[in-house]
Short mmCIF file of C-alpha atoms in Angstrom, two decimals:
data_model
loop_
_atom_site.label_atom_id
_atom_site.label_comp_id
_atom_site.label_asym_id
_atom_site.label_seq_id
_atom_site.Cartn_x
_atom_site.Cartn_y
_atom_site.Cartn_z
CA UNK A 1 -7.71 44.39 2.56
CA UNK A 2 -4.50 42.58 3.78
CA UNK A 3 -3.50 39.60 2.10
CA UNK A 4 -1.53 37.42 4.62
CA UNK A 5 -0.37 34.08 4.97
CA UNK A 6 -0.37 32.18 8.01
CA UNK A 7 1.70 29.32 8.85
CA UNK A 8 1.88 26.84 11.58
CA UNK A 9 3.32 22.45 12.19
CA UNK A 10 1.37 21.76 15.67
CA UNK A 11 2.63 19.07 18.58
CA UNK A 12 1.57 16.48 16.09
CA UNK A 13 4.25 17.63 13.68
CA UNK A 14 1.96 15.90 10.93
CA UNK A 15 2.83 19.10 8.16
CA UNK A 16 2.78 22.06 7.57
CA UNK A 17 -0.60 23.93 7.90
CA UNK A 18 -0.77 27.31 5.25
CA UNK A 19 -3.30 29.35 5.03
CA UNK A 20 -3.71 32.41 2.56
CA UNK A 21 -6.07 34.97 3.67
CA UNK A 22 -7.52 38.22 3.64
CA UNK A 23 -8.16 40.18 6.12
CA UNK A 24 -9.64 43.55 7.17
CA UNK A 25 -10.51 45.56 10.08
CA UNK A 26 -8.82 45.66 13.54
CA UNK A 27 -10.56 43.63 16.83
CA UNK A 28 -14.31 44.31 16.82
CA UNK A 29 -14.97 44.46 12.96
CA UNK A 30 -12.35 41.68 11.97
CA UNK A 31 -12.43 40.36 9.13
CA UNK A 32 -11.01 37.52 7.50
CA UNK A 33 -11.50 35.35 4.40
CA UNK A 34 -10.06 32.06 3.74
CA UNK A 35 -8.60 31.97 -0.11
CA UNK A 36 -6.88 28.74 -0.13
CA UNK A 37 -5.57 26.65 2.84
CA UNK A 38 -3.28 23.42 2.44
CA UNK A 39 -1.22 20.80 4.27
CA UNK A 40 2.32 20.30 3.15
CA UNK A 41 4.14 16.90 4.86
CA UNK A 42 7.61 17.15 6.05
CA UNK A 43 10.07 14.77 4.36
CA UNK A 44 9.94 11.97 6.55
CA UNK A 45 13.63 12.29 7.44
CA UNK A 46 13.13 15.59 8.95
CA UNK A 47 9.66 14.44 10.75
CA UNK A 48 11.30 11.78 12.60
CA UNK A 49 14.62 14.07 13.60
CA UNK A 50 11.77 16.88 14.95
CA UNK A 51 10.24 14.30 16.87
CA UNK A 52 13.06 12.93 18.59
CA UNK A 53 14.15 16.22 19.49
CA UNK A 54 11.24 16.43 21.14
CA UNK A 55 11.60 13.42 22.39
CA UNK A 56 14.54 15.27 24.44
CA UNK A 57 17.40 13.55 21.57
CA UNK A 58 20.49 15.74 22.05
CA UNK A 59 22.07 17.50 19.08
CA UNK A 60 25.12 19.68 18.50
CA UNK A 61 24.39 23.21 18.11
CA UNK A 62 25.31 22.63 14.98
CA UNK A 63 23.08 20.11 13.78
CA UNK A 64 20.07 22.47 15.69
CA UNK A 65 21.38 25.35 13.16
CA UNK A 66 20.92 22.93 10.32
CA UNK A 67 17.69 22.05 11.57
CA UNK A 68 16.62 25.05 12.12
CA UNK A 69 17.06 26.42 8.72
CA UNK A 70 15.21 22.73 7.33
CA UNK A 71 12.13 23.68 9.01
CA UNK A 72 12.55 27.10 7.96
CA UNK A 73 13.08 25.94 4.07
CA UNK A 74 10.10 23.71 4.71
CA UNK A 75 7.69 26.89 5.82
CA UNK A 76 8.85 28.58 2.95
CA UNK A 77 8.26 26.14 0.57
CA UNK A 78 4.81 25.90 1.65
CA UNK A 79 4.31 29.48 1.25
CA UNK A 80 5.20 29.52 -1.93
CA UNK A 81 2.57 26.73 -2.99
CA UNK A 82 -0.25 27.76 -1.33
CA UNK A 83 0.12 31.25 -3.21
CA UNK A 84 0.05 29.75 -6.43
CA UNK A 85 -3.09 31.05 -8.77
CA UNK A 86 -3.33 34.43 -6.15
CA UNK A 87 -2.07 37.57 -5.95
CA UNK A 88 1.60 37.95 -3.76
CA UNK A 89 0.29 38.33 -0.55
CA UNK A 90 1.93 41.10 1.53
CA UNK A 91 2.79 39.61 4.60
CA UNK A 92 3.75 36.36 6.07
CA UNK A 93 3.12 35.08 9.89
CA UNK A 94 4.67 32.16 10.62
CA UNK A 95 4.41 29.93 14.26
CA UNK A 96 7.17 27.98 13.32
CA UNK A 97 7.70 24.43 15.14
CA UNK A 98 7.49 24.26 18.38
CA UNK A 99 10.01 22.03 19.52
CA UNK A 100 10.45 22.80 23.15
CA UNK A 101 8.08 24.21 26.07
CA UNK A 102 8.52 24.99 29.52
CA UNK A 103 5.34 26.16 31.64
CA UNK A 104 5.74 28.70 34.14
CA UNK A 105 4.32 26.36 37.04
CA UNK A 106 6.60 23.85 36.16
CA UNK A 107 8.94 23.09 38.62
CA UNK A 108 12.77 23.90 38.35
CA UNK A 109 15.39 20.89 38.89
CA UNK A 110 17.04 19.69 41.90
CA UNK A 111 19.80 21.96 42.49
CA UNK A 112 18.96 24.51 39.75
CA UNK A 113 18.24 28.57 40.15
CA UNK A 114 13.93 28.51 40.63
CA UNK A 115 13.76 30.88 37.46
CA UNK A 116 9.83 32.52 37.76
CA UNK A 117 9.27 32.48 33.27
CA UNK A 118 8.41 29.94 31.17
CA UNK A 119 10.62 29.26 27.87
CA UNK A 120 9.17 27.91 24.60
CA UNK A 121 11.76 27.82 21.43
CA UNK A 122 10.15 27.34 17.80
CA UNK A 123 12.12 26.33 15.03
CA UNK A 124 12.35 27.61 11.52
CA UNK A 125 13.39 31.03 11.52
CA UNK A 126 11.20 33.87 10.31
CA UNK A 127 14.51 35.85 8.79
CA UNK A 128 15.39 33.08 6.32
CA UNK A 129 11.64 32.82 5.49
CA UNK A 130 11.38 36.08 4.56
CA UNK A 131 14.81 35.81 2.65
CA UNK A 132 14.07 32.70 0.74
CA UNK A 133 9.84 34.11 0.00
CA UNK A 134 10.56 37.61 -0.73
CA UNK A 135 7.54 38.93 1.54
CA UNK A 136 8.02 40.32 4.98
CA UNK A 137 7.25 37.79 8.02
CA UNK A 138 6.24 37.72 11.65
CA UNK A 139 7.66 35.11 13.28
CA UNK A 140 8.54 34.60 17.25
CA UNK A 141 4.84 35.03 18.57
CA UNK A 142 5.41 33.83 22.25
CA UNK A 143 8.48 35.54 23.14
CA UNK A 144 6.34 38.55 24.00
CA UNK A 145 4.16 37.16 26.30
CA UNK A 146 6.73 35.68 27.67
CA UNK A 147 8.64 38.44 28.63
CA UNK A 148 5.39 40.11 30.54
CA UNK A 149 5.52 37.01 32.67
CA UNK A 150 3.07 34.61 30.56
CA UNK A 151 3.04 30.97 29.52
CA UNK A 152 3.46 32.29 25.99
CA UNK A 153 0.51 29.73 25.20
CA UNK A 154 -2.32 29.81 24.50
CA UNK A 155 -2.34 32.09 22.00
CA UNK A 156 -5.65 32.26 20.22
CA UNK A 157 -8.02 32.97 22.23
CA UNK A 158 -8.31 36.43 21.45
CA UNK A 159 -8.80 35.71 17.60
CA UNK A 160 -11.41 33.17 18.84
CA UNK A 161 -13.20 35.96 20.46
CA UNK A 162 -13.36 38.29 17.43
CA UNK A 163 -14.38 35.39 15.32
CA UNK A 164 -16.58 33.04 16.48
CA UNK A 165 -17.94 34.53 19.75
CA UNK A 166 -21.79 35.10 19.76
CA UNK A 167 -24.03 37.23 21.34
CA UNK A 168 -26.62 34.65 22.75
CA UNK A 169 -24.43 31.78 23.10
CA UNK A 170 -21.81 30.99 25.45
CA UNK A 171 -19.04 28.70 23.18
CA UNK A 172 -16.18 26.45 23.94
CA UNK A 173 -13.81 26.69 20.97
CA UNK A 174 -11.81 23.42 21.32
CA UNK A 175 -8.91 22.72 19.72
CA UNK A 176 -7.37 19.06 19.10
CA UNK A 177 -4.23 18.92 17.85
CA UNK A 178 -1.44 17.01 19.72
CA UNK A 179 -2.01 18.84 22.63
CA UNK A 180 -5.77 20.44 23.34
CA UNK A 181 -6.74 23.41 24.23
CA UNK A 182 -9.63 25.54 24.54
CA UNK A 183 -11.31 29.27 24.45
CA UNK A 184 -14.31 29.77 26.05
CA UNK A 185 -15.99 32.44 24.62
CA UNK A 186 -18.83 33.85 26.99
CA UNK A 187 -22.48 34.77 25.74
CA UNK A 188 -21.84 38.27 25.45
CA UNK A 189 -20.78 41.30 22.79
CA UNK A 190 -17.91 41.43 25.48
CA UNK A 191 -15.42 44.15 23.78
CA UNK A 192 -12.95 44.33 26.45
CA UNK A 193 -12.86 40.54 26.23
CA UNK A 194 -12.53 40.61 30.48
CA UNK A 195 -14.76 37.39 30.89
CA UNK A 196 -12.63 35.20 27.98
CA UNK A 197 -10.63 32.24 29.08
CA UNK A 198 -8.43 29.55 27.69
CA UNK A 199 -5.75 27.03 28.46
CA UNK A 200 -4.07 23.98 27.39
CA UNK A 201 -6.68 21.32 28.26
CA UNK A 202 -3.92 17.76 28.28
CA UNK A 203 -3.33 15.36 25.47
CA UNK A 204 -5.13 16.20 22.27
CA UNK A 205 -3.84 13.54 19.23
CA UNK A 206 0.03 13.07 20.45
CA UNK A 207 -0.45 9.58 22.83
CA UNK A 208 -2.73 7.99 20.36
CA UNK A 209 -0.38 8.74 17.41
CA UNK A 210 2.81 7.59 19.03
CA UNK A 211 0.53 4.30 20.19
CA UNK A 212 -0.53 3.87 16.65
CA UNK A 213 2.77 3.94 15.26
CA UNK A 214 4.08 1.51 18.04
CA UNK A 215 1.28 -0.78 17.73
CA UNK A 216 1.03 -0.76 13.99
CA UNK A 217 5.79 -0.93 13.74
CA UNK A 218 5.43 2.07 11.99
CA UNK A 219 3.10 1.04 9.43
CA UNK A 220 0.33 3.90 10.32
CA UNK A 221 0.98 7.33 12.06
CA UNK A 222 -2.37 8.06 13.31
CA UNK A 223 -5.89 6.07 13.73
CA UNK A 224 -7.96 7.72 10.70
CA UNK A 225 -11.83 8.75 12.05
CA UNK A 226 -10.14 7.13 15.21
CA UNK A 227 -11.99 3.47 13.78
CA UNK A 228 -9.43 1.36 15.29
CA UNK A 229 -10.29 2.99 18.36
CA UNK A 230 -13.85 2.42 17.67
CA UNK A 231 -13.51 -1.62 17.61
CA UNK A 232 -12.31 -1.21 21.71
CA UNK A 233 -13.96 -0.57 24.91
CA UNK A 234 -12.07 2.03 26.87
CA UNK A 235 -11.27 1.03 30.89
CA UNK A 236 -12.83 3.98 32.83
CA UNK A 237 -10.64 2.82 35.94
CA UNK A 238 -7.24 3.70 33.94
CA UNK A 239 -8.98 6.93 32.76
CA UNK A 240 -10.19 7.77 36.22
CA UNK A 241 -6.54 7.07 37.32
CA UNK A 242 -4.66 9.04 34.97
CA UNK A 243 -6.91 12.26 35.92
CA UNK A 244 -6.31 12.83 39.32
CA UNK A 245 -2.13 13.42 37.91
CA UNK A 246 -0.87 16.83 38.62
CA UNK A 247 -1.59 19.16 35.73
CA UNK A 248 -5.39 18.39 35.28
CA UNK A 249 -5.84 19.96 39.28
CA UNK A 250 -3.69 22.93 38.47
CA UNK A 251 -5.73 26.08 37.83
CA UNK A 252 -5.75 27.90 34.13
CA UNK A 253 -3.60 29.87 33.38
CA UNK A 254 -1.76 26.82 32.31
CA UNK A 255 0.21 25.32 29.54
CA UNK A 256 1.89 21.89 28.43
CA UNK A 257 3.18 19.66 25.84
CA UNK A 258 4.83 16.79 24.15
CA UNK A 259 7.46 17.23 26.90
CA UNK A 260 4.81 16.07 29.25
CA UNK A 261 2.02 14.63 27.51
CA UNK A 262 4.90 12.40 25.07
CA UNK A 263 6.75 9.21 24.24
CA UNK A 264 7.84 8.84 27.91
CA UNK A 265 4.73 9.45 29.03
CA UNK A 266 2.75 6.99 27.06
CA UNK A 267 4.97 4.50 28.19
CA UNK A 268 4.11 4.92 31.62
CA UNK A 269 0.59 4.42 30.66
CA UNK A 270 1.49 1.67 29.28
CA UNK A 271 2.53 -0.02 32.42
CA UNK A 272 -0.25 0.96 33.94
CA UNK A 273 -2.14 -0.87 31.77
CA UNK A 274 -0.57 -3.70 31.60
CA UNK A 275 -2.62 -5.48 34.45
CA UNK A 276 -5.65 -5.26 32.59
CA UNK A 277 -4.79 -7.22 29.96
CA UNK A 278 -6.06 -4.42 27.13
CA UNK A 279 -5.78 -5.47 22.96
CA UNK A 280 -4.48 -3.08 20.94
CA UNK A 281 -8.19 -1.11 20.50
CA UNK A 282 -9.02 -1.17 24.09
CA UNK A 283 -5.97 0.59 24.75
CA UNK A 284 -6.75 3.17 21.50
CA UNK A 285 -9.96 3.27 22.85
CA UNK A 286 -8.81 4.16 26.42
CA UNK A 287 -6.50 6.76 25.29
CA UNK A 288 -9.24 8.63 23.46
CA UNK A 289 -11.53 8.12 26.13
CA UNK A 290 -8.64 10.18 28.41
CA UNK A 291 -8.31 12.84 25.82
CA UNK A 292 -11.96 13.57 25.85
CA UNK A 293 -12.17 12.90 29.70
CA UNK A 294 -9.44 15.71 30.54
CA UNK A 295 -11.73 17.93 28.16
CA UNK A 296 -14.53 17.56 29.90
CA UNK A 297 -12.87 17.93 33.30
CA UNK A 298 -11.22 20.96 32.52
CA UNK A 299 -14.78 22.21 31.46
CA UNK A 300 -16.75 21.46 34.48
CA UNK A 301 -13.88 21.97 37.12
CA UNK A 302 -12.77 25.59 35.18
CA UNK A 303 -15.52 27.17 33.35
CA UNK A 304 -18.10 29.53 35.20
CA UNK A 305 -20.71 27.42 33.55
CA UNK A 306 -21.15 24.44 30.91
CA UNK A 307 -21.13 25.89 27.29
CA UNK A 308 -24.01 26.24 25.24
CA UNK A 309 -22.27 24.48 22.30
CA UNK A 310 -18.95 23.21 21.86
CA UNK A 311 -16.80 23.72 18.12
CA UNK A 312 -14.39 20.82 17.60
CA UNK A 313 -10.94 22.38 14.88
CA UNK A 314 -7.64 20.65 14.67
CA UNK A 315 -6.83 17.00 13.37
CA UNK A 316 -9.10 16.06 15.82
CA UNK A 317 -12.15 17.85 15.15
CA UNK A 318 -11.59 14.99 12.18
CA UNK A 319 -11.46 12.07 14.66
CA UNK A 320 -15.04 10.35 14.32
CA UNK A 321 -14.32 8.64 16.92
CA UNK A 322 -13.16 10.91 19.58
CA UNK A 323 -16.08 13.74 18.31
CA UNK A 324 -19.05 11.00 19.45
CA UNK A 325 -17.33 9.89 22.82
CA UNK A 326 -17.06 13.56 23.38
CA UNK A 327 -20.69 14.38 22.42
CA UNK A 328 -21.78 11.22 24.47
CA UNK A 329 -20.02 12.87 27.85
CA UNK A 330 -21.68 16.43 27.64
CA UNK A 331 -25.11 15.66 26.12
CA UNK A 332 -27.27 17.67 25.45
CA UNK A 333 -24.62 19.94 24.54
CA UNK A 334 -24.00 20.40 20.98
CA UNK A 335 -20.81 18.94 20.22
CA UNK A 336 -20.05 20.99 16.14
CA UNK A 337 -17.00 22.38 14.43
CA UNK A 338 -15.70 25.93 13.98
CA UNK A 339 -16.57 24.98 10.06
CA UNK A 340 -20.62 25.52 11.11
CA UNK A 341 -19.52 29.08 12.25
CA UNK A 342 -17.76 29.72 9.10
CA UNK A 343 -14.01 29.35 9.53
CA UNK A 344 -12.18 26.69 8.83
CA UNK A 345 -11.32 23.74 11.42
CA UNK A 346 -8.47 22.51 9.29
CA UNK A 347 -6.74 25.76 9.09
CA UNK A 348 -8.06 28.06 12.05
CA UNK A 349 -4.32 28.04 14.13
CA UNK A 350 -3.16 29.06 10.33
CA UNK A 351 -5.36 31.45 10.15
CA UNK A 352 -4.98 32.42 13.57
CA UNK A 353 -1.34 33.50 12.97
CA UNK A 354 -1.74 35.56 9.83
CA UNK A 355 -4.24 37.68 12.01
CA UNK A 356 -0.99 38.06 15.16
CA UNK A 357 1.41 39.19 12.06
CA UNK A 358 -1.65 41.44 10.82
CA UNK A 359 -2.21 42.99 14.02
CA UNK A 360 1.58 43.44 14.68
CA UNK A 361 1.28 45.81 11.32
CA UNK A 362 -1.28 47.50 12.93
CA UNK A 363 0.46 47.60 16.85
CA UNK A 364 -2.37 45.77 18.54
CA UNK A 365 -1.59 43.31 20.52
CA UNK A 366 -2.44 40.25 20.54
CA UNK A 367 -2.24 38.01 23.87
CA UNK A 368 -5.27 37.41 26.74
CA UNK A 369 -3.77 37.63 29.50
CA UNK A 370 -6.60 35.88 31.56
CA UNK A 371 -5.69 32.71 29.08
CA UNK A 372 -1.79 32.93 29.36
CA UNK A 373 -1.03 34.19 32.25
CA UNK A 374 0.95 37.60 31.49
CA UNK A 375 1.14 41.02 33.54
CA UNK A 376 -0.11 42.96 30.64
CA UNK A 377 -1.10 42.09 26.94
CA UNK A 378 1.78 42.57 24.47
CA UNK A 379 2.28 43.37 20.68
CA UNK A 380 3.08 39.84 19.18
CA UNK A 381 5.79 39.04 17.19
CA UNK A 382 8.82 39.91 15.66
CA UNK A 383 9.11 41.55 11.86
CA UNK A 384 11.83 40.35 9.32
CA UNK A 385 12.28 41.89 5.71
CA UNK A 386 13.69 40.12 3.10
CA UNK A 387 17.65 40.89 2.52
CA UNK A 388 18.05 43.68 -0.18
#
């Protein structure tokens, strides 16, 4: 047994997710238990500078070095905590913060070189976390699939596969943070994992927490079990509007994030909704309604076939709200959470990234390429030791 911790601040950039875990086996006999999982907020100081970077802010180099090594300081504080009352864990794999991401489809500037790779930068550096923790870490997971000519996202799919795919049951594993995505996991002991998919499915949580926060002047950062939302009626003609855009017609492999799906963004929807006169919960409500809209678009425009059940992880798998308009669109299906199959919806990306710094240990790789894109699958990961 491996003891590992995995850690990981999604598009939502609502804290940092830690998960200690241990874990045995390789692909087809992994193995992982949960030990202790937690949420650690960001000072609010360094929250809002994340956010406006990406937001697009500019900064000095210097004051991205300096923020760099905050987020880093953060991820090792939480490291630290959520190891308290267990054994030191032996390794440490840590996402970091994703603070900037380029798709491969998306299309170069006016006047710019057409460069043919995507680019995705994460903040908080594995080196200093391993410096400031004392335990190896893994940090850097996309670069790799990057390199072999992949969107460097999504990246789970493959841990989806080995734990929580099931032989009689064809499962969409769908993930709700501040941007969704999904793994479809055919009905099948499928070893070779040739008929898994996944990609980033459009918003997840990010529109309705910046609305929120500009509705509320700053009082509230999200819409808890989504019941402001509840009080609205969503206006299928804006929702019906905003999915014919570009990236919900473009074919998986794909990718995005708060660079699309962001401030500016929401603004825009804004406007369009201005003619229709919305309150403040009709236009909660209509936002929800789009993030489980471009769910179930994705699912019946990309999938071979409808799932047999779909499990909900992420903030949003916490979302009341968004869970019953999303069982109400695919009925009969089963909407559940990855917590009925026995791992955790709060921490599964957590946990998902101690298993990439476990298999990099072990030289297995760790990418699908079918869900991001890349020539060939890739060992994940870079390794940093503390100093001395």
């Amino acid at each position: 047994m491996t003891r590992v911790i995995g850690l990981i601040s999604g598009t939502s950039v609502d804290g940092i997710d830690a998960a200690l875990v241990e874990i045995s086996g390789e692909e087809a006999d992994l193995k992982v238990e949960l030990l202790t999982g937690s949420t650690y907020p960001y000072p609010l100081a360094l929250r809002q500078q994340i956010l406006d970077v990406c937001a697009g802010k500019a900064i000095s180099m210097a004051e991205l070095a300096e923020l760099d090594d905050a987020i880093a300081y953060e991820f090792a504080q939480a490291a630290q905590a959520v190891q308290v009352n267990h054994k030191n864990p032996q390794l440490i794999g840590s996402h970091g913060q994703t603070v900037y991401h380029r798709p491969l489809k998306q299309q170069s500037p006016a006047n710019s070189p057409a460069i043919n790779m995507a680019y995705s930068l994460q903040l908080g550096r594995g080196a200093l976390i391993a410096d400031l923790t004392r335990i190896p870490t893994v940090s850097n997971f996309r670069v790799a699939d990057i390199a072999a000519g992949g969107e460097g996202a999504p990246l789970v799919p493959k841990i989806d596969a080995c734990l929580l795919g099931h032989p009689t049951k064809a499962r969409c594993i769908q993930n709700i943070g501040g941007i969704g995505n999904v793994a479809y996991l055919p009905a099948t002991n499928d070893t070779e994992n040739v008929n898994i998919s996944g990609w980033d499915t459009g918003p997840g949580n990010t529109l309705l927490d910046i609305a929120v926060q500009q509705l509320s002047d700053g009082s509230q950062t999200y819409d808890k079990d989504g019941k402001w939302a509840a009080t609205g009626t969503p206006c299928d003609a804006l929702v019906q509007q905003w999915l014919t855009q570009e990236y919900f017609q473009i074919t998986p492999p794909k990718s995005t994030g708060r660079e699309h799906f962001g401030r500016e963004y929401l603004q825009q929807c804004l406007t369009d909704a201005h003619s229709y006169n919305l309150s403040p919960a009709d236009l909660l409500a209509t936002l929800a309604e789009f993030t489980v809209a471009s769910i179930v678009h994705s699912y019946r425009n990309f999938l071979p076939q409808m799932p047999d059940e779909v499990l909900l992880c992420g903030g949003g798998s916490r979302n009341l709200y968004l869970k019953e308009r999303l069982q109400a669109q695919i009925n009969p299906i089963p909407v559940l959470t990855t917590d009925e199959a026995g791992v955790s919806a709060d921490f599964k990306e957590a946990i998902a990234f101690a298993v990439l710094a476990y298999w990099h240990q072990l030289g297995i790789t760790g990418n699908l390429i079918q869900a991001t894109g890349a020539r060939q699958p890739a060992i994940l990961g870079e390794l940093y030791l503390p100093i001395g």
